[in-house]
PDB file of C-alpha atoms in Angstrom:
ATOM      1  CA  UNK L   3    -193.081  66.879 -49.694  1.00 50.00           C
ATOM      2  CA  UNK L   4    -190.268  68.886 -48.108  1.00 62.00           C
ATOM      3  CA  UNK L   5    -187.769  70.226 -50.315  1.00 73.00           C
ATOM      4  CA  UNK L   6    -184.463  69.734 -48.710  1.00 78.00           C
ATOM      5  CA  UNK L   7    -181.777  72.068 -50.031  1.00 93.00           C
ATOM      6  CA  UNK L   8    -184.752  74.926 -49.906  1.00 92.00           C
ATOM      7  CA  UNK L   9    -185.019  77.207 -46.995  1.00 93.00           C
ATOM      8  CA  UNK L  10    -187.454  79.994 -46.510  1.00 95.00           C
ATOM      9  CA  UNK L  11    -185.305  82.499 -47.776  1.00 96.00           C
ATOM     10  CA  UNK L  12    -182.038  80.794 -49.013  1.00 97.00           C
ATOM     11  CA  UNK L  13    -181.127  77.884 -51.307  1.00 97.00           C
ATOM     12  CA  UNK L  14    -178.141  75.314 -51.279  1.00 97.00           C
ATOM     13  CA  UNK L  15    -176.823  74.771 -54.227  1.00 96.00           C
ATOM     14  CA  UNK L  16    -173.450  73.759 -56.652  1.00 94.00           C
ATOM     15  CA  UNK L  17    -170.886  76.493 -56.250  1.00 95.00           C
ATOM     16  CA  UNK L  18    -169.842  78.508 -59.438  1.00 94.00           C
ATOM     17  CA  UNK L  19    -167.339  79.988 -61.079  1.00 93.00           C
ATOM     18  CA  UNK L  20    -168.072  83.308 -60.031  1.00 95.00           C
ATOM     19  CA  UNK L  21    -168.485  82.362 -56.501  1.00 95.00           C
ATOM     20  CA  UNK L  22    -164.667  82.271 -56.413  1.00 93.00           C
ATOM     21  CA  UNK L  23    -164.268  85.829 -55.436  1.00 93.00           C
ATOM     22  CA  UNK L  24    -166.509  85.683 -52.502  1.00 94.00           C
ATOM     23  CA  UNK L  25    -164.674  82.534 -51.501  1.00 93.00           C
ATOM     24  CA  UNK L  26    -161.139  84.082 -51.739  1.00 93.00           C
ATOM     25  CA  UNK L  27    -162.392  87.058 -49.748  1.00 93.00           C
ATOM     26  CA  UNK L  28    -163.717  85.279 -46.973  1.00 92.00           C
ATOM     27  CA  UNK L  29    -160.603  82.806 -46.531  1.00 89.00           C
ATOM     28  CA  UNK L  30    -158.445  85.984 -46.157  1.00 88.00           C
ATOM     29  CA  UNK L  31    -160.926  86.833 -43.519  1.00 86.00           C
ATOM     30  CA  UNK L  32    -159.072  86.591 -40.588  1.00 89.00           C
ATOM     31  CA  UNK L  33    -161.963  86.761 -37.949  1.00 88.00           C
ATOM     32  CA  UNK L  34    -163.686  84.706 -40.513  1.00 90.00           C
ATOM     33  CA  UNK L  35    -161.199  81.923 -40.826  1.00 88.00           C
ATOM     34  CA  UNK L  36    -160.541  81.980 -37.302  1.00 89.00           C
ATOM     35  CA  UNK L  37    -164.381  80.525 -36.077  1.00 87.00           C
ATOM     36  CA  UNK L  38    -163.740  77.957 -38.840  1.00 88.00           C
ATOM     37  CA  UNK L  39    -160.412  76.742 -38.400  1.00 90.00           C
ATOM     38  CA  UNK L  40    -157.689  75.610 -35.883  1.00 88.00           C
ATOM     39  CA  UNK L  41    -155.007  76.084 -38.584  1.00 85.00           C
ATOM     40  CA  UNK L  42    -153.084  79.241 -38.854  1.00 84.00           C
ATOM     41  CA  UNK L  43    -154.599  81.705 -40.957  1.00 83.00           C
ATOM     42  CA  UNK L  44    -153.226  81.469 -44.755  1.00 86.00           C
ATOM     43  CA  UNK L  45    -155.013  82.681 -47.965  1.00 86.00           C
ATOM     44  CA  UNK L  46    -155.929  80.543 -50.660  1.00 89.00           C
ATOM     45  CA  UNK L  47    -155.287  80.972 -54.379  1.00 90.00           C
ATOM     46  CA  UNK L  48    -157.779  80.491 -56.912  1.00 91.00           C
ATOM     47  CA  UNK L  49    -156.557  77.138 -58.232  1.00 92.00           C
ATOM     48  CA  UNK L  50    -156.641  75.935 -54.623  1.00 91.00           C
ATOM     49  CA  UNK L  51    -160.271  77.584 -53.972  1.00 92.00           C
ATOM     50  CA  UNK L  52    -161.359  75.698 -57.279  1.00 91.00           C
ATOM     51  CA  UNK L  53    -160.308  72.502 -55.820  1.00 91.00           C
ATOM     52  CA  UNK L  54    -162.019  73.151 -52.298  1.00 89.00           C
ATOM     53  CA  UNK L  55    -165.574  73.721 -53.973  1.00 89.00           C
ATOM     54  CA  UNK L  56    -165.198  69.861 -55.978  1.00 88.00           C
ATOM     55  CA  UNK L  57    -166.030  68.033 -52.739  1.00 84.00           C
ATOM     56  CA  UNK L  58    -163.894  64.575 -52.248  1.00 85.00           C
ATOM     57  CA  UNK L  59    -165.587  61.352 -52.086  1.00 85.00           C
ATOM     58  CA  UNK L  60    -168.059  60.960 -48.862  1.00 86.00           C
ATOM     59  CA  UNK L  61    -168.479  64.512 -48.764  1.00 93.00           C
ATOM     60  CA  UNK L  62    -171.555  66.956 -49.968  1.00 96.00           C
ATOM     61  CA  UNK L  63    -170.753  70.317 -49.688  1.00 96.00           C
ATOM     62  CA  UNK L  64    -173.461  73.658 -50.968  1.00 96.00           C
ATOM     63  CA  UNK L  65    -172.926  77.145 -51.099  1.00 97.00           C
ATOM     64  CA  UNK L  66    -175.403  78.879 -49.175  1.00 98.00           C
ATOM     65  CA  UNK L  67    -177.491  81.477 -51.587  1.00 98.00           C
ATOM     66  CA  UNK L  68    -180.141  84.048 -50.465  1.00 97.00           C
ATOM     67  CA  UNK L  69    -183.349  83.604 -52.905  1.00 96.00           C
ATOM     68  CA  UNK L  70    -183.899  87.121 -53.626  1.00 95.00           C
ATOM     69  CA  UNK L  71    -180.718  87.931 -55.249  1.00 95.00           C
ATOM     70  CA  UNK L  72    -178.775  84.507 -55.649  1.00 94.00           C
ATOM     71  CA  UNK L  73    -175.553  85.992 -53.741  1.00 96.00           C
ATOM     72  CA  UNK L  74    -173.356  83.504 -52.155  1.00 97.00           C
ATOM     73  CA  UNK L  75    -173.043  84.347 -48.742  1.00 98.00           C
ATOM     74  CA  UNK L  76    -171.573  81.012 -47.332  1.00 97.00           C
ATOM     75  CA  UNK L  77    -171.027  77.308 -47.297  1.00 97.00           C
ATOM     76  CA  UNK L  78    -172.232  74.203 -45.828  1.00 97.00           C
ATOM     77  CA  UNK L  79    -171.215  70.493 -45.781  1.00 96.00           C
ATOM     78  CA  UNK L  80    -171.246  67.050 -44.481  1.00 97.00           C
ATOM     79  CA  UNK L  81    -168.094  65.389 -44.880  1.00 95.00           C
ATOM     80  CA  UNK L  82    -166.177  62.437 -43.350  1.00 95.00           C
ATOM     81  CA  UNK L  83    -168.982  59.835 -43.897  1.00 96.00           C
ATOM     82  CA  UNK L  84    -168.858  56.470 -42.552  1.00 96.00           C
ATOM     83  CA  UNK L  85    -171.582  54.728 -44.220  1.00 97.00           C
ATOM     84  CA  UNK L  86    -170.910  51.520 -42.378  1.00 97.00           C
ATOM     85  CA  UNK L  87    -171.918  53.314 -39.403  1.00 98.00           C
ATOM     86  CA  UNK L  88    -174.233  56.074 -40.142  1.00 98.00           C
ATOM     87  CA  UNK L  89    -172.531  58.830 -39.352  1.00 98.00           C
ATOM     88  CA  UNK L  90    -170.811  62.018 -40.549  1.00 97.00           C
ATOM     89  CA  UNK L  91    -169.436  65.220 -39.827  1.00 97.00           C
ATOM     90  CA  UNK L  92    -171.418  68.426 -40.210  1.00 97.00           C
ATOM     91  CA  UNK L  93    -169.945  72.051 -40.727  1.00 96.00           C
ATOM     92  CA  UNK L  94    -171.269  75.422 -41.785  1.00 96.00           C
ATOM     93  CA  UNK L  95    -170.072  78.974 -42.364  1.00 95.00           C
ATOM     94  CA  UNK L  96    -171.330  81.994 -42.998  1.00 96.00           C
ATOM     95  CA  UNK L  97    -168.563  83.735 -44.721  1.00 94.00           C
ATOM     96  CA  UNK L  98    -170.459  87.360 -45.735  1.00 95.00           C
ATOM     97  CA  UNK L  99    -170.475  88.799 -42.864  1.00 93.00           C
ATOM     98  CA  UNK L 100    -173.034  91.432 -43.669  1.00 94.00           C
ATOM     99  CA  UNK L 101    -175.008  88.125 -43.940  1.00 95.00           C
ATOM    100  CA  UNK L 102    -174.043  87.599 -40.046  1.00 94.00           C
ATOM    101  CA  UNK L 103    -177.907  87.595 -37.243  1.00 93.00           C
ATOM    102  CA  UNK L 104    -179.729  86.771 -39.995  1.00 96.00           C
ATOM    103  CA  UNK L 105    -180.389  83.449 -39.260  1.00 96.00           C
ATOM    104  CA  UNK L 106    -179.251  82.157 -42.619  1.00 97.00           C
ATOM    105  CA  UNK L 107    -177.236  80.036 -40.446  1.00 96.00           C
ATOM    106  CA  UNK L 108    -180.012  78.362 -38.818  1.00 97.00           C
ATOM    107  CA  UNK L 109    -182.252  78.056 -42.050  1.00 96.00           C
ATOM    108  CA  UNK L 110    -178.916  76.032 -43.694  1.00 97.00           C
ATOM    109  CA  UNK L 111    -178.693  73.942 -40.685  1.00 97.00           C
ATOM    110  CA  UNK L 112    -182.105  72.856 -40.750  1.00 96.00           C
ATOM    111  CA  UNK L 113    -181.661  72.039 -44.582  1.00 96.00           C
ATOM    112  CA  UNK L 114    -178.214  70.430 -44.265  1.00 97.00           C
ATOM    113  CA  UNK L 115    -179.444  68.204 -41.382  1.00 97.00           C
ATOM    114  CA  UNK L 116    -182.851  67.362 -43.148  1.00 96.00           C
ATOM    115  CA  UNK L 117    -180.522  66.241 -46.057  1.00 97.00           C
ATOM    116  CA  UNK L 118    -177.744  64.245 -44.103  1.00 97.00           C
ATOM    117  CA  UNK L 119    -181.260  62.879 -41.947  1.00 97.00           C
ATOM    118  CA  UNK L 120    -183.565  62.625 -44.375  1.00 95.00           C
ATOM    119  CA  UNK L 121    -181.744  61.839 -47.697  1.00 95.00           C
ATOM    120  CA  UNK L 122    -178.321  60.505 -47.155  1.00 97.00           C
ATOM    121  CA  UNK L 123    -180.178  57.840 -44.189  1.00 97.00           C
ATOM    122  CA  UNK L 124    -177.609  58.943 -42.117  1.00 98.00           C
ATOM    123  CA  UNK L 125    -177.937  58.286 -38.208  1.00 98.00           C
ATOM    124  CA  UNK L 126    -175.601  60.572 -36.095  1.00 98.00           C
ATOM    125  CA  UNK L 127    -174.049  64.270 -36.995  1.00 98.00           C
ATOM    126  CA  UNK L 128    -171.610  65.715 -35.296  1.00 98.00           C
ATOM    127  CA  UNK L 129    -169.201  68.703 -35.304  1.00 98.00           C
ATOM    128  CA  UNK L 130    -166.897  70.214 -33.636  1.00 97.00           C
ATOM    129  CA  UNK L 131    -166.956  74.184 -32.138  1.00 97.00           C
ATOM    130  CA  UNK L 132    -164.278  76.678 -30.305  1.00 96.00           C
ATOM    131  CA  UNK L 133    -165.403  77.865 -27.195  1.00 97.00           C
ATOM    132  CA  UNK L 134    -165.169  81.626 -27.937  1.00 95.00           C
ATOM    133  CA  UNK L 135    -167.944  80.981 -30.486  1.00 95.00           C
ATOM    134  CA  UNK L 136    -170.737  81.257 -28.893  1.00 95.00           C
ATOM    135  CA  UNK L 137    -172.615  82.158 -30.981  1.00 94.00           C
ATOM    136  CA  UNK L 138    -172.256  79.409 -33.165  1.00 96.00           C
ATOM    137  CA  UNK L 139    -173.054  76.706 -29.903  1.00 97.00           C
ATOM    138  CA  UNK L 140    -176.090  79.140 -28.845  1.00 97.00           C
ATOM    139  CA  UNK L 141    -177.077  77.394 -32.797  1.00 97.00           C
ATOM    140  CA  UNK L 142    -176.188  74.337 -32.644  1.00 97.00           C
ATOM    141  CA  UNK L 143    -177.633  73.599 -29.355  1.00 97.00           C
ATOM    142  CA  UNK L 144    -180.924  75.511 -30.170  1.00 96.00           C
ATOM    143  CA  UNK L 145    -180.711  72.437 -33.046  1.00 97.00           C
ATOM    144  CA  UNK L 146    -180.621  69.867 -30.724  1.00 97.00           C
ATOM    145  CA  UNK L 147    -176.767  69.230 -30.875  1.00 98.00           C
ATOM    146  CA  UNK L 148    -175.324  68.017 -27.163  1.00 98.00           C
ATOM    147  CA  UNK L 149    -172.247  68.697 -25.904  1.00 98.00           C
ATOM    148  CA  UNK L 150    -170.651  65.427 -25.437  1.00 98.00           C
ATOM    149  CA  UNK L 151    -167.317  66.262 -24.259  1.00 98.00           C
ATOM    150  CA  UNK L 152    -164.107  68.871 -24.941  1.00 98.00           C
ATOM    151  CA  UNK L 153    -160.709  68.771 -26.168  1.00 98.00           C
ATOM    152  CA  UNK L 154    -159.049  70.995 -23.273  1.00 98.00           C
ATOM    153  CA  UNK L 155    -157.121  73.577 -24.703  1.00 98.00           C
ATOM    154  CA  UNK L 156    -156.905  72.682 -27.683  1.00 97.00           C
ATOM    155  CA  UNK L 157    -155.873  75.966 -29.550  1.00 95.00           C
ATOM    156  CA  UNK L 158    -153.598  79.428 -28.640  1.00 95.00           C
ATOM    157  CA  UNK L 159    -155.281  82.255 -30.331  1.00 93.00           C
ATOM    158  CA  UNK L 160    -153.597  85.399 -29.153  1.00 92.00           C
ATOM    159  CA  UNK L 161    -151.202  84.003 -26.211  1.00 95.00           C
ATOM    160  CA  UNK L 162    -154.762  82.550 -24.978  1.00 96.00           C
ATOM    161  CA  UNK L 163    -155.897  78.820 -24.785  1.00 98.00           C
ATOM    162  CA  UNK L 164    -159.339  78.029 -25.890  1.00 97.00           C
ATOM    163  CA  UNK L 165    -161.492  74.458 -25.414  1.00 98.00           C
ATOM    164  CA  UNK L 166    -162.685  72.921 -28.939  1.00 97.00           C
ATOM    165  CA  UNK L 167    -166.383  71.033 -28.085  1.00 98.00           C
ATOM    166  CA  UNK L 168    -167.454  68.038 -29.982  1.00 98.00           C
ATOM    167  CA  UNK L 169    -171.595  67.910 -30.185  1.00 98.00           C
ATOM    168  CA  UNK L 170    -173.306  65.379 -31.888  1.00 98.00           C
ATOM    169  CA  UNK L 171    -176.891  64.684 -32.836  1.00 98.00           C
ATOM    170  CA  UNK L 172    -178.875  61.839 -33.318  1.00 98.00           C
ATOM    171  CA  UNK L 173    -181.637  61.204 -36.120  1.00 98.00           C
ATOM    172  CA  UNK L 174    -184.029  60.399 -33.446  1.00 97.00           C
ATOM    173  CA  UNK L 175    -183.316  63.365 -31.315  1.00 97.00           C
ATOM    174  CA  UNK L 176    -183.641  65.305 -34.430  1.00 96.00           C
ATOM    175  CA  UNK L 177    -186.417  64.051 -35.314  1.00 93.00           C
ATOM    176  CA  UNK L 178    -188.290  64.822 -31.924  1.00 91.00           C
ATOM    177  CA  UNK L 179    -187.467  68.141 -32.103  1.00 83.00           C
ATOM    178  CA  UNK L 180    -189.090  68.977 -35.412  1.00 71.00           C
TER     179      UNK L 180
END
């Protein structure tokens, strides 16, 4: 049997206390924060960090560790699960970014969507993804993810207006691509 928080070479596990550094480094991150969020860039304190890493009801979220050396080097979760209906929300990122080409993204991926597949019973995933990031859709469509449609400038970054792209992938797709 599959493990499913276990990739080849990282695990996803509970966040700790000490991962509350790393955390607090990234989310001053500016380039960092700015693939992750539409909201203006603002640095969290420690209290508010702690909060962040107790995930809310219908949510699951794992810090991303490499195997050899335990180091958090980013954070996945599935959140906004409507159980009535299958489906949920999926987001990653890879805040360490000496971590960044690795493909630890990809390896967390495939665990997170094994898990919100697999464990959780869940039916459709979906996310949402800036356009500048393409990096990040050259993933999530190499997953199986399609594009189903775009909120048209939906962000200024830098007097310039960007797309946001909602994907979404089915268990069955998923599934046929394994």
């Amino acid at each position: 049997m599959k493990r499913l928080l276990t990739g080849k070479r990282i695990d996803l596990t509970g966040f700790q206390e000490e991962d509350i550094s790393s955390i607090k480094k990234w989310n001053q991150n500016e380039e960092v924060q700015r693939l992750l969020d539409a909201l203006p860039l603002k640095p969290k304190s420690e209290e508010e960090i702690k909060k962040w890493m107790v995930p809310e009801e219908n949510s699951f979220r794992f810090a991303i560790r490499l195997k050899d050396d335990g180091r958090i080097i980013g954070f996945a979760e599935l959140d906004g699960i409507l159980w009535t209906h299958r489906v949920g929300w999926i987001s990653i990122s890879i805040g360490d970014e000496t971590s960044w080409g690795n493909g630890y993204g990809r390896e967390a991926m495939d665990c997170l969507l094994a898990y919100g597949f697999h464990e959780l019973n869940l039916h459709r995933l979906q996310l949402t993804v800036f356009s500048y990031n393409e990096r990040a859709i050259r993933l999530y469509e190499s997953l199986g993810f399609r594009k189903e449609g775009s909120y048209r400038q939906f962000l200024q970054r830098d007097g310039m207006r960007y797309d946001m792209f909602l994907y979404g992938l089915l268990a069955d797709e998923w599934e046929e691509g394994l």
